[in-house]
Coordinates of C-alpha atoms in Angstrom, one line a residue:
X164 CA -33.9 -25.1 -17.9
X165 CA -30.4 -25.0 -19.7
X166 CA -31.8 -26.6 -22.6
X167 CA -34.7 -23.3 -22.9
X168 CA -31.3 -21.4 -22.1
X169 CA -29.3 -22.8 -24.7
X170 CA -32.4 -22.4 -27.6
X171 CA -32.6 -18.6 -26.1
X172 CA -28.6 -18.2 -27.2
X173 CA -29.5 -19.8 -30.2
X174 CA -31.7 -17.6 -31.0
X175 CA -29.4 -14.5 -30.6
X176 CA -26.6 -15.9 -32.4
X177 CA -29.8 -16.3 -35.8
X178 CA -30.9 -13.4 -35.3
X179 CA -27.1 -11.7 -35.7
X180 CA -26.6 -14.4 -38.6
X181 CA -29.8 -12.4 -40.3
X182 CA -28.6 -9.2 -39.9
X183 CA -24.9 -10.1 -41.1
X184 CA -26.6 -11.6 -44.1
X185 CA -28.6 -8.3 -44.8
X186 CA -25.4 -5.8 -44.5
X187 CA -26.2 -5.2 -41.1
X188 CA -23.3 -5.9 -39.3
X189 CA -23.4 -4.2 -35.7
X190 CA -20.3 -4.6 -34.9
X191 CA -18.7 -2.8 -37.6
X192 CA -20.3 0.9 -36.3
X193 CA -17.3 2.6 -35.1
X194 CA -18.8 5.3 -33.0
X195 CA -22.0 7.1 -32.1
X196 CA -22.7 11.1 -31.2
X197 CA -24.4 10.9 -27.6
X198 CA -25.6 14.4 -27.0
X199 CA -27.1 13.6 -23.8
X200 CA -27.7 11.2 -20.8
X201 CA -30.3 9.9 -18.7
X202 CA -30.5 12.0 -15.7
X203 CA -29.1 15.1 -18.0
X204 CA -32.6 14.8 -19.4
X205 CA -34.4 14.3 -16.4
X206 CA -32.8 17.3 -14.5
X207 CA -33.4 19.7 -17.4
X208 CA -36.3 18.8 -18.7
X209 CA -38.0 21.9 -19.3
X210 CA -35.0 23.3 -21.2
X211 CA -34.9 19.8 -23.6
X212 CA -39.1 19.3 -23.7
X213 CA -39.4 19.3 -27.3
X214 CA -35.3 19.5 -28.5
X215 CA -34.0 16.4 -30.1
X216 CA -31.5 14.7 -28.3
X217 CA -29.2 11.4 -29.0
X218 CA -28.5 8.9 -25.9
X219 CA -26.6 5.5 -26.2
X220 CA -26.9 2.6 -23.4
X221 CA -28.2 -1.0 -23.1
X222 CA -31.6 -1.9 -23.7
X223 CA -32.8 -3.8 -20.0
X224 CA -37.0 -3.6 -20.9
X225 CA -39.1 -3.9 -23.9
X226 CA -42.5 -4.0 -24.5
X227 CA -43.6 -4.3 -28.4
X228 CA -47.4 -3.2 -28.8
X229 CA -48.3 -3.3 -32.9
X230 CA -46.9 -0.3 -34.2
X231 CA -45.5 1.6 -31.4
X232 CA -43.4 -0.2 -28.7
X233 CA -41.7 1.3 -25.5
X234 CA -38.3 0.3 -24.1
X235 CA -35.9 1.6 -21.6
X236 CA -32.4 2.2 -22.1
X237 CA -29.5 2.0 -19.2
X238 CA -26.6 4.5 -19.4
X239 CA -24.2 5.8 -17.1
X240 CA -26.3 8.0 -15.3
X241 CA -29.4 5.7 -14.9
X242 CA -32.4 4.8 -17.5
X243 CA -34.7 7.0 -19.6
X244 CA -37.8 5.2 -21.6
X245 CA -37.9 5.4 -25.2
X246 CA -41.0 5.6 -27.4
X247 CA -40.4 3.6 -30.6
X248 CA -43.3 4.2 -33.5
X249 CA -43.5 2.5 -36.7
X250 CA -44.7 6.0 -38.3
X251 CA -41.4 8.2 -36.6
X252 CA -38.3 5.5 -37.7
X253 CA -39.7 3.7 -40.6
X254 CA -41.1 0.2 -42.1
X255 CA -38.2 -1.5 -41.9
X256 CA -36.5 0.3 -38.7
X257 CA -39.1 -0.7 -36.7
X258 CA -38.8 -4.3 -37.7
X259 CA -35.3 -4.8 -37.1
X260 CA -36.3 -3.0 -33.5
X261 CA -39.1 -5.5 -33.0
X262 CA -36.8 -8.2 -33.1
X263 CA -33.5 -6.1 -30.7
X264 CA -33.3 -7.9 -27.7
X265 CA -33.0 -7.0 -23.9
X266 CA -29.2 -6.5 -23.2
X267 CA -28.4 -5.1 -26.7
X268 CA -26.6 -1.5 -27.0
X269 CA -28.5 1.3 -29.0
X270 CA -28.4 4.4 -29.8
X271 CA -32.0 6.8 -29.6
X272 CA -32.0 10.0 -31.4
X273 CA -35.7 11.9 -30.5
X274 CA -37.2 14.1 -29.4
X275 CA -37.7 14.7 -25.2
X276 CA -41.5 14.4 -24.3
X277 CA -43.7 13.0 -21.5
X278 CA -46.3 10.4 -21.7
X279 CA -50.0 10.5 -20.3
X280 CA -48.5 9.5 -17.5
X281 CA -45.9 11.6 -17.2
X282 CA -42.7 10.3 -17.5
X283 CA -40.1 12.0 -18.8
X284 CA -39.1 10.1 -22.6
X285 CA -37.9 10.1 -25.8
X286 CA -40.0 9.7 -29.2
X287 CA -38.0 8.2 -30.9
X288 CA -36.4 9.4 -34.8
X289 CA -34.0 7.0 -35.5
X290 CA -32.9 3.8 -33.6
X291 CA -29.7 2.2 -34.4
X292 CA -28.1 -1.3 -32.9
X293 CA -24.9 -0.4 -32.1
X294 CA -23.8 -3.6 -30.8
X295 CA -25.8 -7.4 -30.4
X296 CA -25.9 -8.9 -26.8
X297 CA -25.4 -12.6 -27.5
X298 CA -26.0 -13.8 -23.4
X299 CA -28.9 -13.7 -21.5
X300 CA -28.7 -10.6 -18.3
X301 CA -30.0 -12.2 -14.8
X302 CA -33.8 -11.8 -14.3
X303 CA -34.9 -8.7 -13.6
X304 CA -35.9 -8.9 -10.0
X305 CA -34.0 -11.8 -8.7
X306 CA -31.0 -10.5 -10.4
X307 CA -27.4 -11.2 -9.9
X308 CA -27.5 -12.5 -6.4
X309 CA -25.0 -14.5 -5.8
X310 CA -22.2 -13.0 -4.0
X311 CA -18.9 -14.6 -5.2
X312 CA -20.7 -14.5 -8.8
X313 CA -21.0 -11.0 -8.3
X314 CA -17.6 -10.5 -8.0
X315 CA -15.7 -12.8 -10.7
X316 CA -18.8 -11.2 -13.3
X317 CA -18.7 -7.5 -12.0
X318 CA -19.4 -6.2 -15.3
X319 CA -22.6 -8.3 -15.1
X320 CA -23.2 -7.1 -11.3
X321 CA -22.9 -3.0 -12.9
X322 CA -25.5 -4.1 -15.3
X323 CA -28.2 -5.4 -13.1
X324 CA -27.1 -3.6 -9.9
X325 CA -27.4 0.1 -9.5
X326 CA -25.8 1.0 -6.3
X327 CA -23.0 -0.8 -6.9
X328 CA -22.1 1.5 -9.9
X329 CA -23.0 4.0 -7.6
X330 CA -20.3 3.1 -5.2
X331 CA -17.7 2.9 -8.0
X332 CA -18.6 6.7 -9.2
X333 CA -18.3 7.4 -5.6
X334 CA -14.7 5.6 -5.2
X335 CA -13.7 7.6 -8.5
X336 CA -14.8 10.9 -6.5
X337 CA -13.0 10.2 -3.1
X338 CA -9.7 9.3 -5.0
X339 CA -10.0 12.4 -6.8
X340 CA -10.9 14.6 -4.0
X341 CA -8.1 13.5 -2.2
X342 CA -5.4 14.4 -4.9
X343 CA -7.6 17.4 -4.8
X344 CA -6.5 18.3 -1.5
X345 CA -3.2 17.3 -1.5
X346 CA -2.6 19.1 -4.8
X347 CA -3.9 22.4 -2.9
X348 CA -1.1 21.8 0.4
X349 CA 1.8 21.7 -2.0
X350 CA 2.1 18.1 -2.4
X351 CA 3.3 16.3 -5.6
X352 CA 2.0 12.9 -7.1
X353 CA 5.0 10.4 -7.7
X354 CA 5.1 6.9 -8.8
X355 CA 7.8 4.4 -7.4
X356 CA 8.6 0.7 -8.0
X357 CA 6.2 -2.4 -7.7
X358 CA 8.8 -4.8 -8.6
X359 CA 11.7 -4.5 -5.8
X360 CA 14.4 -6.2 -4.6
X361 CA 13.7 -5.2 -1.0
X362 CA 10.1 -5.5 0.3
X363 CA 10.3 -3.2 3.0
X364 CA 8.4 -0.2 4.9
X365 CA 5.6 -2.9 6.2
X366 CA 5.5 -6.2 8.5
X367 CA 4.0 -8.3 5.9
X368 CA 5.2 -11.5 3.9
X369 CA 5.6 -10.0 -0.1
X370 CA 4.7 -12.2 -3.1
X371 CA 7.8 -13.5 -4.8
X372 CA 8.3 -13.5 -8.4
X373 CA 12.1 -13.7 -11.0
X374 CA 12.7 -11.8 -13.6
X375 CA 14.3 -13.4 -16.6
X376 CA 16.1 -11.3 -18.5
X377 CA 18.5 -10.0 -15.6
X378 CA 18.5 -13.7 -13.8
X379 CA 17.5 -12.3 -10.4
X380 CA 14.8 -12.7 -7.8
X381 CA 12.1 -9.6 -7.3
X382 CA 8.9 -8.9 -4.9
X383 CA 6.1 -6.8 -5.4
X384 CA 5.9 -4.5 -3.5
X385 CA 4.0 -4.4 0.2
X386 CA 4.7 -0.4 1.0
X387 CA 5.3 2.6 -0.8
X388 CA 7.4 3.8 2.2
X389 CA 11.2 3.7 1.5
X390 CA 11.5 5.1 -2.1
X391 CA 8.9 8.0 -1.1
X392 CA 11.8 8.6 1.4
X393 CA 14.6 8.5 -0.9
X394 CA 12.6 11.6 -2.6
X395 CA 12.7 12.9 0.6
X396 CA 16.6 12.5 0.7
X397 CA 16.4 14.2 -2.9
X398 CA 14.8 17.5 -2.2
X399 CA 11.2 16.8 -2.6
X400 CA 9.6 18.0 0.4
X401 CA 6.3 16.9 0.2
X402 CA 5.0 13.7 -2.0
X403 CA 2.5 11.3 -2.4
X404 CA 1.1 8.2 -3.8
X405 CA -2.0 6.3 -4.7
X406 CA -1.1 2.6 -5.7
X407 CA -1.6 -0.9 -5.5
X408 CA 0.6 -2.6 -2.8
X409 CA 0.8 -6.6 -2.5
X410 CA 0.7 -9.0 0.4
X411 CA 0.6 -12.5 0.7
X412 CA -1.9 -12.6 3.4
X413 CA -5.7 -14.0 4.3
X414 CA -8.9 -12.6 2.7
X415 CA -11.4 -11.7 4.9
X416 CA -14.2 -8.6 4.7
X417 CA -11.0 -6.0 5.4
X418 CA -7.9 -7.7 3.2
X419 CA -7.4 -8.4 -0.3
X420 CA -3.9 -9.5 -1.0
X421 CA -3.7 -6.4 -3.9
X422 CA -5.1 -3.3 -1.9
X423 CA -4.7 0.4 -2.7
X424 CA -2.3 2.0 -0.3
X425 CA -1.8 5.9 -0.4
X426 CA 0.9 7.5 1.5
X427 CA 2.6 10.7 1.7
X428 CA 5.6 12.4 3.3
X429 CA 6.2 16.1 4.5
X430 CA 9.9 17.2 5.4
X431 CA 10.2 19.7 8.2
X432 CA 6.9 18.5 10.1
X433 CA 6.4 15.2 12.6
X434 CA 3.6 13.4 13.5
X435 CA 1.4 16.0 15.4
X436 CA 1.7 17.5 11.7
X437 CA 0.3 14.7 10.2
X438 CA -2.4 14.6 12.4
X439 CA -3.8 18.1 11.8
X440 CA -3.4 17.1 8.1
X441 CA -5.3 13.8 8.8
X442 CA -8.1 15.6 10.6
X443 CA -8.4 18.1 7.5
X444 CA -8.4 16.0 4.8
X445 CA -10.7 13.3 5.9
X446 CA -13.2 16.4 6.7
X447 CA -12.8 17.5 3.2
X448 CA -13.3 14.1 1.6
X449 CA -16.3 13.0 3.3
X450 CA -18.2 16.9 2.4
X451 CA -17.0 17.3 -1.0
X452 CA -18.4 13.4 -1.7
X453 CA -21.2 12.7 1.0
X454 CA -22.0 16.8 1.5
X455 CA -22.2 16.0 5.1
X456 CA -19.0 15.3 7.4
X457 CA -21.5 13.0 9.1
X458 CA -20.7 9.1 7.8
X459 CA -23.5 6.6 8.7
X460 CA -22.0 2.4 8.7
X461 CA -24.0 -0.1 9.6
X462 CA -26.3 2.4 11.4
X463 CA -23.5 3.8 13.0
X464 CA -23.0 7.9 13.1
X465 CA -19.3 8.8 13.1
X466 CA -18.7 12.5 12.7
X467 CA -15.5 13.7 11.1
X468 CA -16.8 17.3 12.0
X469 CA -15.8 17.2 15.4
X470 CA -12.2 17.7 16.6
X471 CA -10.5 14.2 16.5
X472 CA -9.7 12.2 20.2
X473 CA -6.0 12.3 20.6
X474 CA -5.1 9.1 23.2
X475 CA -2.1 7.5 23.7
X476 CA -1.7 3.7 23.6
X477 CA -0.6 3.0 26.9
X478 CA -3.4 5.3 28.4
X479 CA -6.1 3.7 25.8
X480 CA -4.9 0.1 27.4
X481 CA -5.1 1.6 30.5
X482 CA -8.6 3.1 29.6
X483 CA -10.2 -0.2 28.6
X484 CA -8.2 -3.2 29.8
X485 CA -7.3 -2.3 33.3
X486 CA -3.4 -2.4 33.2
X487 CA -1.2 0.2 33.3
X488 CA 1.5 -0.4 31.4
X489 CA 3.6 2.4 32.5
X490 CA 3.6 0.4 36.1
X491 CA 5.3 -2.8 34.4
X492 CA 8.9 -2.5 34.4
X493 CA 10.2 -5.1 32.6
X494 CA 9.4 -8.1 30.2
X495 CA 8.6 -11.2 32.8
X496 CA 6.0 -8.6 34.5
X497 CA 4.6 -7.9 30.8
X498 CA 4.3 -11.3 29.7
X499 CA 3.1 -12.0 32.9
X500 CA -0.1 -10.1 33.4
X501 CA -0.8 -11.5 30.1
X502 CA -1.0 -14.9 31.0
X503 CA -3.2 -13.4 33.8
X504 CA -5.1 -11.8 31.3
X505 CA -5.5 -14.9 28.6
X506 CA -3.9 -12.6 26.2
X507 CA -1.7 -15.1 23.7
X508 CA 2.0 -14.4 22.7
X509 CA 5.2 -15.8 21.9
X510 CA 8.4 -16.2 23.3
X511 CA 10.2 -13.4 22.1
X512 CA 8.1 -10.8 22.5
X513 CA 9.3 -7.9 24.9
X514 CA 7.2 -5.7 26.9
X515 CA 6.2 -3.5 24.4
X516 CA 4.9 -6.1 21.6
X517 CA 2.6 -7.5 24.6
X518 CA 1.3 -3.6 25.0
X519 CA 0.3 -3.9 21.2
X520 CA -1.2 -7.3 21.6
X521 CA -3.4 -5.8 24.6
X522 CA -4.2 -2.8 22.5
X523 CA -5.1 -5.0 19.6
X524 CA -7.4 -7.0 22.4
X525 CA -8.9 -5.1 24.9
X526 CA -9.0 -1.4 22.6
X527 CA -9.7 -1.6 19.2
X528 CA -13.3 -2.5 19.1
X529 CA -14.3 0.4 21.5
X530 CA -12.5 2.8 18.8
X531 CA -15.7 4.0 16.6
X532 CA -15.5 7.9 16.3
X533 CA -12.4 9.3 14.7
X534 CA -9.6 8.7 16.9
X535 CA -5.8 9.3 17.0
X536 CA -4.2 6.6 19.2
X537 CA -0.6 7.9 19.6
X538 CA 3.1 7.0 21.0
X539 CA 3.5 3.7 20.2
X540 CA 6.1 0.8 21.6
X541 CA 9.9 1.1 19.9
X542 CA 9.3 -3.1 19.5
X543 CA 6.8 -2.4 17.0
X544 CA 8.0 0.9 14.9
X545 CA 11.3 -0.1 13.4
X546 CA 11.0 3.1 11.1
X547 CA 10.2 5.6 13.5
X548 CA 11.9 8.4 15.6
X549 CA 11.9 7.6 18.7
X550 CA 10.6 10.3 21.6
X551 CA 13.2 12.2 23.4
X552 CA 11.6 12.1 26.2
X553 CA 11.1 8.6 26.6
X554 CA 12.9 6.3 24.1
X555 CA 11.0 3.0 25.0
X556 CA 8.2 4.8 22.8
X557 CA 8.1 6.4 19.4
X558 CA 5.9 9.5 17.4
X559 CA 4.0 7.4 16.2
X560 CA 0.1 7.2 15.4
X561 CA -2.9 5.7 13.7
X562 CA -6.1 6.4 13.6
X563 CA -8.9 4.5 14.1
X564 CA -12.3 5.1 13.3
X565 CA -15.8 2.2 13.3
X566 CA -12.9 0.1 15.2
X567 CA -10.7 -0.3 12.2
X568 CA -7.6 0.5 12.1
X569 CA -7.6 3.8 8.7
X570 CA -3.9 4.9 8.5
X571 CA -0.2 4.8 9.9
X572 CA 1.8 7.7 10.7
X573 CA 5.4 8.7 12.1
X574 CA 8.2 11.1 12.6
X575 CA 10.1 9.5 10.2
X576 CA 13.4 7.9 11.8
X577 CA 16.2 10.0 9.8
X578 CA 19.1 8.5 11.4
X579 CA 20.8 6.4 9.9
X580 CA 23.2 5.0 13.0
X581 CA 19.6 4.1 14.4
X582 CA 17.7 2.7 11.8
X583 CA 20.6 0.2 11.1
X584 CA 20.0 -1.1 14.5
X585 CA 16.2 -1.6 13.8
X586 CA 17.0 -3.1 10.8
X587 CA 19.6 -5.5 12.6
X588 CA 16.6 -6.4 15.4
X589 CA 14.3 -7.1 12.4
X590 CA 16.6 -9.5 11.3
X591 CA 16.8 -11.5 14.3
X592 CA 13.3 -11.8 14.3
X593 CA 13.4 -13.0 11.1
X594 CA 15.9 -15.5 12.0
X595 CA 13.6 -16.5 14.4
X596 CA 11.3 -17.4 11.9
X597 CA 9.2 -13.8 11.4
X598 CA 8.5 -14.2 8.0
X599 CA 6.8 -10.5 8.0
X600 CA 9.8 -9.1 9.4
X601 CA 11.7 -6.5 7.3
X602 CA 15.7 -7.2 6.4
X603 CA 18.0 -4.5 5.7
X604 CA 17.8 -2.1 2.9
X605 CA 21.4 -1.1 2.1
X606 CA 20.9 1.7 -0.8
X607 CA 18.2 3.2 1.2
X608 CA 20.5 3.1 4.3
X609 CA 23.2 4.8 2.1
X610 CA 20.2 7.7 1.6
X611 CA 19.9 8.1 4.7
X612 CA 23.4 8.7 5.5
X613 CA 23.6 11.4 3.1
X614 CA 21.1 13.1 5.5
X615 CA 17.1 13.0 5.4
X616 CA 15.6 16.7 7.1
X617 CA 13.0 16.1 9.7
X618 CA 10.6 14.4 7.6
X619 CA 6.3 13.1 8.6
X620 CA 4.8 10.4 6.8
X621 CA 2.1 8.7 6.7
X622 CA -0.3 5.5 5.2
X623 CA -4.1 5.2 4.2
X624 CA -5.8 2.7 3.5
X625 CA -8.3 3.8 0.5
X626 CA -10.4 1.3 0.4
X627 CA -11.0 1.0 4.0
X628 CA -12.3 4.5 3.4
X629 CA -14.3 3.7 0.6
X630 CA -15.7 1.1 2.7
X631 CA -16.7 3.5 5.7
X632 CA -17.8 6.5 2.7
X633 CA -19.8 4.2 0.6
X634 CA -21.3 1.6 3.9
X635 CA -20.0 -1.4 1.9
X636 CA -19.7 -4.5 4.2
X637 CA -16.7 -6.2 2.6
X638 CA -13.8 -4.9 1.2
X639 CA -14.2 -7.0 -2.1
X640 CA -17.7 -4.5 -2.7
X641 CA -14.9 -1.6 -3.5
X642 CA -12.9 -3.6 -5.8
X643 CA -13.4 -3.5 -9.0
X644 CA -12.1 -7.0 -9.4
X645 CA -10.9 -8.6 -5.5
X646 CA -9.2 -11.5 -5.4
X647 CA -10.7 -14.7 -5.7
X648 CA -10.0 -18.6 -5.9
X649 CA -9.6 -20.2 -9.8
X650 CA -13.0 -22.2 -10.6

């Protein structure tokens, strides 16, 4: 088998030779006037029956009979057949074309026609190579089937699979009906620092890296969250961003150590603002790119149509675990009931990290329609305000939907006195070995103490989303390129 293969490649890299040798070198076309594509054709046909159009794409089926030969050509939009006549190109057109092989890119200029059978086509005028494949694509019906080839060769994978190109246009279109939205409440788009000095905004262990030519020690970043603030600080009242965020973590079907993170920040609102904005944006999203706010994963309906549940995290432990936190009055009790409960923790974790771990536990799986699980444990929310009303607990909330965990929210903790405390208890814990734990961030500390307004923020996960929008099982099917291990 790899000797066939290797005469196969052989044969390409000949047939190239021959058309170097003749002056037809394909490689030296600089450009090519597509008037049309595929499905462009197809969904005006009766206007185009007839017209003479140009379309460029790859050729993936051939099928030479004498002196007229069909063949099918792959653009962006899909495929369209081609009919290829000695009599319509020319003598010697139609022999370099008899010897163009599958996977080479061509332009067709013809005119739009259908067969006996009836499928929509192009006669073909002119036929020009506009580039040589020299590999061999995958098989046609056994294709690119291997998974972790998939990925490392996803240019191959667009090729050979159509839905997964399909769920890239899609990505595009959720991304950009998202700034969409955002663009029309007021908010601006901003771009902040990868490379930092502080990793901070997220529990998370960064990437380490050192930069030369200043002699110091940087980390990509793992959240967007304290410079959006610092435009906070600055008079910007409401901004966003969509970027790539970095953390040295596992890869499973839900983390890629490089993910795209989008969050935003509103001054003058909190997080019951950030919820109604939540609610409205996911609803626009999933009609202006589904059509429907009905989402189908895994056979699962979720519908973003309906008003969103609102629950808070001591009454959704409550709900599905059978412990009332609010009846626990101190850490032993809390640690405890989890021993009684075979929920695992360690040594210095209070009463309110053992509420997360029960949450994480008992209530996330049972989280599949649209759900806002609010007020969350101080122990866990080092950047958040706490509530007046109860100061063990903070305005805090995420949402969950299909049991995963889709974004992060707070009323922003603006001050300062506060958050130095946080950042002081973060430190212990890192002390203690918490590599995830965040340290202190002295110049955003000093912007804080010029005095940040009552600010909501919040963090989405995009390609969680795309996940749910596009029902792709793993979150390496919305990466363009995931990570993955050196051969």
């Amino acid at each position: 088998m790899a000797e066939d293969m290797n005469q196969l490649l052989k044969v390409r890299r000949e047939k190239l030779a021959t058309l170097m040798e003749e002056g037809k070198n394909p490689f030296e076309i600089t450009k090519c006037d597509v008037t049309h594509h595929s499905q462009e054709i197809k969904d005006n046909y009766d206007e185009l029956e007839g017209t003479s159009v140009t379309i460029a794409g790859r050729m993936m089926f051939k099928r030479v009979m004498g002196k007229a030969s069909f063949c099918n050509i792959q653009d962006l939009e899909g495929n369209i057949q081609a009919y290829v006549a000695r009599d319509s190109i020319g003598e010697d057109s139609y022999k370099d074309f008899k010897k163009y092989d599958v996977g080479d890119i061509m332009s067709i200029t013809g005119e739009v026609f259908k067969t006996k059978t009836g499928e929509m086509s192009i006669h073909a005028t002119q036929v020009v190579l506009l580039s040589k494949s020299l590999q061999i694509l995958p098989e046609k019906y056994h294709g690119l089937t291997d998974t972790d080839l998939r990925y490392r060769q996803r240019y191959v994978d667009l090729i050979m699979n159509r839905d997964v190109k399909d769920t890239f246009v899609k990505r595009s279109k959720i991304l950009r009906s998202i700034r969409n939205y955002l663009d029309g409440q007021g908010f601006m788009e901003v771009e902040t620092p990868m490379l930092v000095a502080n990793a901070g905004g997220a529990a998370a262990r960064p990437f380490e890296t050192h930069f030369n030519a200043l002699d110091e020690d940087f980390k990509l970043r793992i959240s967007l969250e304290l410079y959006l603030k610092r435009l906070i600080v600055g008079g910007m009242e409401k901004v966003y961003e969509i970027g790539r965020v970095f953390r040295n973590e596992g890869l499973d079907t839900r983390h890629n150590p490089e993910f795209t993170l989008m969050e935003l920040y509103q001054a003058y609102t909190d997080y019951n603002g950030m919820m109604d904005l939540t609610e409205n944006m996911f609803r626009h999203v999933a009609q202006e790119v589904l059509g429907t706010t009905k989402i189908s994963y895994n056979g699962i309906e979720m519908d973003l149509g309906k008003p969103f549940e609102r629950i808070t995290m001591v009454d959704a432990v409550k709900k599905y675990a059978g412990v009332d936190f609010n009846e626990i009055q101190s850490d032993e009790e809390a640690k405890a009931i989890a021993k009684e409960k075979h929920v695992e923790f360690e040594n210095h974790h209070k009463k309110g990290d053992i509420l997360n771990l029960f949450f994480e536990e008992f209530v996330e799986e049972h989280l599949i329609q649209p759900t806002f699980v609010m007020d969350h444990p101080v122990e866990i929310s080092p950047l958040t305000k706490k509530k007046p009303e109860d100061p063990n607990y903070v305005e805090r909330f995420e949402m969950f939907m299909n049991g995963w965990e889709m974004c992060n929210a707070y009323s922003e903790l603006n001050d300062p006195i506060d958050q130095r405390e946080r950042f002081k208890a973060q430190e212990a814990l890192l002390a203690l070995g918490d590599e995830e734990a965040n340290t202190t961030d002295e110049d955003f500390m000093y912007a804080l103490e010029l005095g940040m307004p009552p600010t909501g923020g919040i963090g989405y996960g995009i390609d969680r989303l795309c996940m749910l929008l596009t029902d792709s099982q793993a979150i390496r099917d919305v990466l363009l390129f995931p990570t993955l291990k050196s051969l």
